[in-house]
Amino acid sequence: MLSSTSCSFYLPDTEVQAPGFSKGRRGGRGCSKGRRGGRGCSKGRRGGRGCRSNMGESGVAAMAVTYQKFDPAAYLQYNYTSPRADFERQDSVVPWKLACLHRAFTEGDIEGDLLIDVGSGPTLYQVLSGCEIFNKVLLTDFVEANRQELKRWLQGEGGSLDWTPYIQHVCKLEGRSPCTWKEKAARLREVVSDVLPIDVHQAQPLAPEGLPPQGADCLVSCFCLESVSPDLDTFTKALGHISTLLRPGGHLLLIGALQESYYLGGPDLRIPVVPLNEAQVCAALQDQGFSLIRLEVYTLPQDMKVGVDDVCGVFFVKARKILKEDVRATRGNM
């Protein structure tokens, strides 16, 4: 269900500030110098920036090893079947995500030629609306097994999950008959130009060949950054890394887990997750040069908690990469 409390809100295309989030709060930009986890911790202090950097690097390396055991078929079964993907229920999480993406892509402000999906995993739902807007879509993932899963569907060989109900549902959101799902499937196969390896922990996450110098017009990323980062600092840095793929003024659509500490990536494969809250998401966006347009939150009903993770909710973000002139104007008003 979509929370009706302050968890769901709209912010104008200016400075990011979450309700009830004051500078100086844990995870915020104004953490006092020397405070644990603050930006101003002295380099020589035990547990300071140098130590955290080493811990973050070792955590990233450990997660890279863990993801080599990732099981796409099991993950899809855990998360993309009923009850989480029940298209007859208004409070099911997958229809909520599809509605958020459809609305964001069709509001008229997202346009251009290239859409990049950062960390696609073995899923396609996140580009079903965007494929109607963009003439070129790049799918990406760190895990080879996920890239192969996507390629099998794109080549018409099927896969571990039948995406037909997803495509039919998005057709209905677009005001089309579900019977036209084959046309949308064909459109998606037509515009996806490649499935590429990506590493969001690298300053250059994708090989530059084939990418426009100015960057993509839009990025979408779902359940990626928090699921591959050992801590909040690494999550924030990864957000900055993927922002280099986006042109100034381009849009970011970000979906992620709230207050989740782990999920299952296969039988007996427990993968750690950074437990995020809305304020931390907002602070990370501001820190990496994004202007928040909208943040929405879905609170997981009890029967959606099926034992494959400990997630409490899901956030959806629509944001814009700040233009250099906007940064200069903001500094001039300070």
CSV table of C-alpha atoms in Angstrom, one decimal:
chain,number,residue,atom,x,y,z
A,1,MET,CA,0.0,0.0,0.0
A,2,LEU,CA,1.1,3.6,-0.6
A,3,SER,CA,1.7,5.2,2.8
A,4,SER,CA,-0.6,8.2,3.4
A,5,THR,CA,1.7,9.6,6.1
A,6,SER,CA,4.6,11.9,5.6
A,7,CYS,CA,6.5,9.0,4.0
A,8,SER,CA,4.9,9.9,0.7
A,9,PHE,CA,5.6,13.4,-0.5
A,10,TYR,CA,6.4,15.8,-3.4
A,11,LEU,CA,9.2,18.2,-3.5
A,12,PRO,CA,9.8,21.0,-6.1
A,13,ASP,CA,12.8,20.7,-8.4
A,14,THR,CA,15.1,22.5,-6.0
A,15,GLU,CA,17.0,21.5,-2.8
A,16,VAL,CA,16.4,18.1,-1.5
A,17,GLN,CA,14.9,18.1,2.1
A,18,ALA,CA,12.9,15.2,3.5
A,19,PRO,CA,10.1,15.9,6.0
A,20,GLY,CA,11.4,16.0,9.5
A,21,PHE,CA,15.0,15.7,8.2
A,22,SER,CA,17.2,18.4,9.7
A,23,LYS,CA,20.8,19.0,8.8
A,24,GLY,CA,22.9,17.4,11.4
A,25,ARG,CA,20.7,14.3,11.7
A,26,ARG,CA,22.4,10.9,11.4
A,27,GLY,CA,23.2,10.4,7.8
A,28,GLY,CA,22.8,14.0,6.9
A,29,ARG,CA,25.2,16.5,5.3
A,30,GLY,CA,25.5,18.5,8.5
A,31,CYS,CA,26.9,15.8,10.8
A,32,SER,CA,29.2,17.4,13.3
A,33,LYS,CA,32.9,17.0,12.8
A,34,GLY,CA,34.2,14.0,14.5
A,35,ARG,CA,30.8,12.4,14.9
A,36,ARG,CA,30.7,8.7,14.0
A,37,GLY,CA,29.7,8.4,10.4
A,38,GLY,CA,30.0,12.1,9.8
A,39,ARG,CA,31.6,13.7,6.8
A,40,GLY,CA,34.0,15.7,8.9
A,41,CYS,CA,35.6,12.8,10.9
A,42,SER,CA,39.3,13.5,11.2
A,43,LYS,CA,41.5,11.2,9.0
A,44,GLY,CA,43.7,10.2,12.0
A,45,ARG,CA,40.9,9.3,14.3
A,46,ARG,CA,40.2,5.6,14.9
A,47,GLY,CA,37.3,4.6,12.7
A,48,GLY,CA,37.8,7.8,10.6
A,49,ARG,CA,37.5,8.2,6.8
A,50,GLY,CA,40.7,6.1,6.0
A,51,CYS,CA,39.5,3.1,8.1
A,52,ARG,CA,36.0,3.3,6.7
A,53,SER,CA,37.4,3.5,3.2
A,54,ASN,CA,39.3,0.2,3.7
A,55,MET,CA,36.3,-1.4,5.3
A,56,GLY,CA,34.2,-0.3,2.4
A,57,GLU,CA,36.6,-1.7,-0.2
A,58,SER,CA,36.9,-5.1,1.5
A,59,GLY,CA,33.1,-5.2,1.8
A,60,VAL,CA,32.7,-4.5,-1.9
A,61,ALA,CA,35.1,-7.3,-2.7
A,62,ALA,CA,33.3,-9.7,-0.5
A,63,MET,CA,30.0,-8.8,-2.1
A,64,ALA,CA,31.4,-9.4,-5.6
A,65,VAL,CA,32.3,-12.9,-4.6
A,66,THR,CA,28.9,-13.5,-3.1
A,67,TYR,CA,27.1,-12.4,-6.2
A,68,GLN,CA,28.9,-15.1,-8.3
A,69,LYS,CA,26.5,-17.5,-6.5
A,70,PHE,CA,23.4,-15.5,-7.4
A,71,ASP,CA,20.6,-17.7,-8.8
A,72,PRO,CA,18.4,-15.7,-11.2
A,73,ALA,CA,15.6,-18.3,-11.4
A,74,ALA,CA,15.3,-18.5,-7.6
A,75,TYR,CA,15.3,-14.7,-7.2
A,76,LEU,CA,12.6,-14.3,-9.7
A,77,GLN,CA,10.5,-17.0,-8.0
A,78,TYR,CA,10.9,-15.3,-4.6
A,79,ASN,CA,10.0,-11.8,-5.7
A,80,TYR,CA,8.1,-11.7,-9.0
A,81,THR,CA,5.3,-14.2,-8.4
A,82,SER,CA,2.2,-14.0,-6.3
A,83,PRO,CA,1.6,-12.4,-3.8
A,84,ARG,CA,4.2,-9.8,-4.6
A,85,ALA,CA,3.2,-9.9,-8.3
A,86,ASP,CA,-0.5,-10.2,-8.0
A,87,PHE,CA,-2.1,-8.0,-10.7
A,88,GLU,CA,-5.6,-8.4,-9.2
A,89,ARG,CA,-4.6,-6.7,-6.0
A,90,GLN,CA,-4.2,-2.9,-5.7
A,91,ASP,CA,-1.8,-3.3,-2.7
A,92,SER,CA,0.6,-5.7,-4.4
A,93,VAL,CA,4.1,-4.3,-4.7
A,94,VAL,CA,4.9,-5.1,-8.3
A,95,PRO,CA,1.8,-3.3,-9.7
A,96,TRP,CA,2.7,-0.4,-7.5
A,97,LYS,CA,6.2,-0.2,-9.0
A,98,LEU,CA,4.9,-0.4,-12.5
A,99,ALA,CA,2.4,2.4,-11.8
A,100,CYS,CA,5.2,4.6,-10.4
A,101,LEU,CA,7.4,4.0,-13.5
A,102,HIS,CA,4.5,4.5,-15.9
A,103,ARG,CA,3.6,7.8,-14.3
A,104,ALA,CA,7.2,9.1,-14.2
A,105,PHE,CA,7.8,8.2,-17.9
A,106,THR,CA,4.6,9.7,-19.2
A,107,GLU,CA,4.5,13.1,-17.3
A,108,GLY,CA,6.2,14.8,-20.3
A,109,ASP,CA,9.5,15.9,-18.8
A,110,ILE,CA,11.5,12.8,-19.7
A,111,GLU,CA,12.7,12.6,-23.3
A,112,GLY,CA,15.7,11.9,-25.4
A,113,ASP,CA,17.3,9.0,-27.2
A,114,LEU,CA,19.1,6.8,-24.6
A,115,LEU,CA,17.8,5.1,-21.5
A,116,ILE,CA,20.3,3.1,-19.4
A,117,ASP,CA,19.0,0.5,-16.8
A,118,VAL,CA,21.6,0.3,-14.1
A,119,GLY,CA,21.8,-3.1,-12.5
A,120,SER,CA,19.0,-4.8,-14.4
A,121,GLY,CA,19.3,-8.1,-12.6
A,122,PRO,CA,17.3,-10.8,-14.3
A,123,THR,CA,14.2,-8.5,-14.7
A,124,LEU,CA,12.7,-6.5,-17.5
A,125,TYR,CA,9.7,-4.8,-15.9
A,126,GLN,CA,11.6,-1.5,-15.1
A,127,VAL,CA,11.9,-0.6,-18.8
A,128,LEU,CA,8.4,-1.6,-20.1
A,129,SER,CA,7.2,2.0,-19.9
A,130,GLY,CA,10.5,3.6,-20.9
A,131,CYS,CA,10.9,1.5,-24.1
A,132,GLU,CA,8.0,3.6,-25.6
A,133,ILE,CA,9.9,6.9,-25.0
A,134,PHE,CA,13.4,6.0,-26.0
A,135,ASN,CA,14.8,4.6,-29.2
A,136,LYS,CA,17.8,3.0,-27.5
A,137,VAL,CA,17.8,1.1,-24.2
A,138,LEU,CA,20.9,-0.4,-22.6
A,139,LEU,CA,20.4,-3.2,-20.0
A,140,THR,CA,23.3,-3.8,-17.6
A,141,ASP,CA,24.3,-6.0,-14.7
A,142,PHE,CA,27.4,-7.2,-12.8
A,143,VAL,CA,26.4,-10.8,-12.8
A,144,GLU,CA,26.9,-12.8,-16.0
A,145,ALA,CA,24.1,-15.2,-15.1
A,146,ASN,CA,21.7,-12.3,-15.0
A,147,ARG,CA,22.9,-10.9,-18.4
A,148,GLN,CA,22.4,-14.4,-19.9
A,149,GLU,CA,18.8,-14.5,-18.5
A,150,LEU,CA,18.0,-11.2,-20.2
A,151,LYS,CA,19.6,-12.2,-23.5
A,152,ARG,CA,17.5,-15.4,-23.6
A,153,TRP,CA,14.3,-13.4,-23.4
A,154,LEU,CA,15.5,-10.8,-25.9
A,155,GLN,CA,16.4,-13.5,-28.4
A,156,GLY,CA,13.0,-15.1,-28.0
A,157,GLU,CA,14.2,-18.1,-26.2
A,158,GLY,CA,12.0,-17.6,-23.1
A,159,GLY,CA,13.5,-17.6,-19.6
A,160,SER,CA,12.9,-18.4,-16.0
A,161,LEU,CA,9.8,-16.1,-15.7
A,162,ASP,CA,6.9,-15.4,-18.1
A,163,TRP,CA,6.9,-11.6,-18.5
A,164,THR,CA,3.6,-11.7,-20.4
A,165,PRO,CA,1.4,-10.6,-17.4
A,166,TYR,CA,3.7,-7.7,-16.7
A,167,ILE,CA,3.6,-6.5,-20.3
A,168,GLN,CA,-0.2,-6.9,-20.4
A,169,HIS,CA,-0.5,-4.8,-17.2
A,170,VAL,CA,1.6,-2.0,-18.6
A,171,CYS,CA,-0.4,-2.0,-21.7
A,172,LYS,CA,-3.5,-1.4,-19.6
A,173,LEU,CA,-1.7,1.4,-17.8
A,174,GLU,CA,-1.0,3.0,-21.2
A,175,GLY,CA,-4.7,2.7,-22.1
A,176,ARG,CA,-4.1,-0.1,-24.6
A,177,SER,CA,-5.7,-3.5,-24.8
A,178,PRO,CA,-3.8,-6.2,-23.0
A,179,CYS,CA,-4.1,-8.1,-26.3
A,180,THR,CA,-1.5,-5.8,-27.7
A,181,TRP,CA,1.2,-7.2,-25.4
A,182,LYS,CA,3.0,-8.8,-28.3
A,183,GLU,CA,3.5,-5.4,-30.0
A,184,LYS,CA,5.1,-4.0,-26.8
A,185,ALA,CA,7.3,-7.1,-26.4
A,186,ALA,CA,8.5,-6.6,-30.0
A,187,ARG,CA,9.1,-2.9,-29.3
A,188,LEU,CA,11.2,-3.8,-26.3
A,189,ARG,CA,13.3,-6.3,-28.2
A,190,GLU,CA,13.7,-3.7,-31.0
A,191,VAL,CA,15.1,-0.8,-28.8
A,192,VAL,CA,17.3,-2.8,-26.4
A,193,SER,CA,20.6,-2.4,-28.2
A,194,ASP,CA,22.8,-4.4,-25.8
A,195,VAL,CA,23.2,-6.1,-22.4
A,196,LEU,CA,26.4,-4.9,-20.8
A,197,PRO,CA,28.5,-5.7,-17.7
A,198,ILE,CA,28.6,-2.9,-15.2
A,199,ASP,CA,30.3,-2.2,-11.8
A,200,VAL,CA,28.7,0.7,-9.9
A,201,HIS,CA,31.7,0.8,-7.5
A,202,GLN,CA,34.0,1.9,-10.3
A,203,ALA,CA,34.4,5.6,-11.1
A,204,GLN,CA,33.6,4.6,-14.7
A,205,PRO,CA,30.9,2.0,-14.2
A,206,LEU,CA,30.4,1.2,-18.0
A,207,ALA,CA,33.0,1.0,-20.8
A,208,PRO,CA,32.7,4.4,-22.6
A,209,GLU,CA,32.5,2.9,-26.1
A,210,GLY,CA,29.1,3.4,-27.6
A,211,LEU,CA,28.0,5.9,-25.0
A,212,PRO,CA,27.3,9.5,-26.1
A,213,PRO,CA,29.9,12.0,-24.7
A,214,GLN,CA,27.3,14.0,-22.8
A,215,GLY,CA,25.7,10.9,-21.2
A,216,ALA,CA,22.4,9.1,-21.3
A,217,ASP,CA,19.1,11.1,-21.2
A,218,CYS,CA,17.7,8.9,-18.4
A,219,LEU,CA,18.8,6.3,-15.9
A,220,VAL,CA,16.5,3.8,-14.2
A,221,SER,CA,17.8,1.6,-11.4
A,222,CYS,CA,15.9,-0.8,-9.2
A,223,PHE,CA,17.1,-2.6,-6.0
A,224,CYS,CA,20.7,-2.3,-7.1
A,225,LEU,CA,22.8,0.2,-5.2
A,226,GLU,CA,21.7,-0.7,-1.7
A,227,SER,CA,22.0,-4.4,-2.5
A,228,VAL,CA,25.6,-4.3,-3.6
A,229,SER,CA,27.0,-1.8,-1.1
A,230,PRO,CA,28.3,-2.8,2.4
A,231,ASP,CA,27.5,0.6,4.0
A,232,LEU,CA,25.8,3.9,3.5
A,233,ASP,CA,29.0,5.7,2.4
A,234,THR,CA,29.6,3.1,-0.4
A,235,PHE,CA,25.9,3.4,-1.5
A,236,THR,CA,26.3,7.2,-1.8
A,237,LYS,CA,29.6,6.9,-3.7
A,238,ALA,CA,27.9,4.3,-6.1
A,239,LEU,CA,25.1,6.8,-6.7
A,240,GLY,CA,27.8,9.3,-7.7
A,241,HIS,CA,29.5,6.8,-10.0
A,242,ILE,CA,26.3,6.1,-11.9
A,243,SER,CA,25.5,9.8,-12.2
A,244,THR,CA,28.5,10.1,-14.5
A,245,LEU,CA,26.5,8.1,-17.0
A,246,LEU,CA,23.7,10.7,-17.1
A,247,ARG,CA,23.8,14.0,-18.9
A,248,PRO,CA,23.3,17.2,-16.9
A,249,GLY,CA,19.5,17.8,-16.7
A,250,GLY,CA,18.8,14.2,-17.3
A,251,HIS,CA,16.5,12.2,-15.1
A,252,LEU,CA,17.0,9.4,-12.6
A,253,LEU,CA,14.3,6.9,-11.6
A,254,LEU,CA,15.4,5.0,-8.6
A,255,ILE,CA,13.5,2.1,-6.8
A,256,GLY,CA,15.0,0.6,-3.7
A,257,ALA,CA,14.3,-1.2,-0.4
A,258,LEU,CA,13.7,0.5,2.9
A,259,GLN,CA,15.0,-0.9,6.2
A,260,GLU,CA,16.2,-4.1,4.7
A,261,SER,CA,19.3,-5.9,6.0
A,262,TYR,CA,19.3,-8.9,3.8
A,263,TYR,CA,17.6,-10.8,0.9
A,264,LEU,CA,17.9,-14.3,-0.5
A,265,GLY,CA,19.7,-14.4,-3.9
A,266,GLY,CA,19.2,-18.2,-4.1
A,267,PRO,CA,18.7,-21.2,-1.8
A,268,ASP,CA,20.8,-20.5,1.3
A,269,LEU,CA,22.4,-17.4,-0.3
A,270,ARG,CA,21.8,-14.6,2.2
A,271,ILE,CA,23.0,-11.3,0.7
A,272,PRO,CA,23.4,-8.2,3.0
A,273,VAL,CA,21.7,-4.9,2.2
A,274,VAL,CA,22.3,-1.4,3.5
A,275,PRO,CA,19.2,-0.6,5.7
A,276,LEU,CA,18.1,2.7,4.2
A,277,ASN,CA,15.5,5.3,5.3
A,278,GLU,CA,13.9,8.1,3.3
A,279,ALA,CA,16.2,10.7,4.9
A,280,GLN,CA,19.3,8.9,3.9
A,281,VAL,CA,18.1,8.5,0.3
A,282,CYS,CA,17.4,12.2,0.1
A,283,ALA,CA,20.8,13.1,1.6
A,284,ALA,CA,22.6,10.8,-0.8
A,285,LEU,CA,20.8,12.4,-3.8
A,286,GLN,CA,21.7,15.9,-2.7
A,287,ASP,CA,25.3,14.9,-2.0
A,288,GLN,CA,25.7,13.5,-5.5
A,289,GLY,CA,24.2,16.5,-7.4
A,290,PHE,CA,20.5,15.4,-7.9
A,291,SER,CA,17.4,17.5,-7.4
A,292,LEU,CA,14.5,15.5,-6.1
A,293,ILE,CA,11.2,15.8,-8.0
A,294,ARG,CA,9.2,13.2,-6.2
A,295,LEU,CA,9.6,10.5,-3.5
A,296,GLU,CA,6.9,7.9,-2.9
A,297,VAL,CA,6.9,5.0,-0.4
A,298,TYR,CA,5.1,1.7,-0.4
A,299,THR,CA,4.7,0.0,3.0
A,300,LEU,CA,4.8,-3.8,2.7
A,301,PRO,CA,1.6,-5.5,3.9
A,302,GLN,CA,2.1,-8.4,6.3
A,303,ASP,CA,1.2,-11.1,3.7
A,304,MET,CA,3.9,-9.8,1.3
A,305,LYS,CA,6.6,-10.6,3.9
A,306,VAL,CA,7.2,-14.1,2.6
A,307,GLY,CA,10.5,-14.9,4.3
A,308,VAL,CA,12.9,-14.2,1.5
A,309,ASP,CA,14.0,-10.8,3.0
A,310,ASP,CA,13.2,-8.5,5.9
A,311,VAL,CA,12.2,-5.5,3.8
A,312,CYS,CA,9.8,-3.0,5.4
A,313,GLY,CA,9.0,-0.9,2.4
A,314,VAL,CA,10.0,0.3,-1.0
A,315,PHE,CA,10.8,3.8,-2.2
A,316,PHE,CA,10.4,5.3,-5.6
A,317,VAL,CA,12.4,8.4,-6.6
A,318,LYS,CA,12.2,10.7,-9.6
A,319,ALA,CA,15.1,13.1,-9.7
A,320,ARG,CA,17.0,15.3,-12.1
A,321,LYS,CA,20.8,15.8,-12.4
A,322,ILE,CA,21.5,19.4,-11.6
A,323,LEU,CA,22.7,21.6,-14.4
A,324,LYS,CA,26.0,23.5,-13.8
A,325,GLU,CA,24.1,26.8,-14.1
A,326,ASP,CA,21.7,25.7,-11.4
A,327,VAL,CA,24.6,25.0,-9.1
A,328,ARG,CA,26.1,28.4,-9.8
A,329,ALA,CA,22.7,30.1,-9.1
A,330,THR,CA,22.3,28.2,-5.8
A,331,ARG,CA,25.8,29.2,-4.7
A,332,GLY,CA,25.2,32.8,-5.6
A,333,ASN,CA,22.1,32.9,-3.4
A,334,MET,CA,23.9,31.5,-0.4
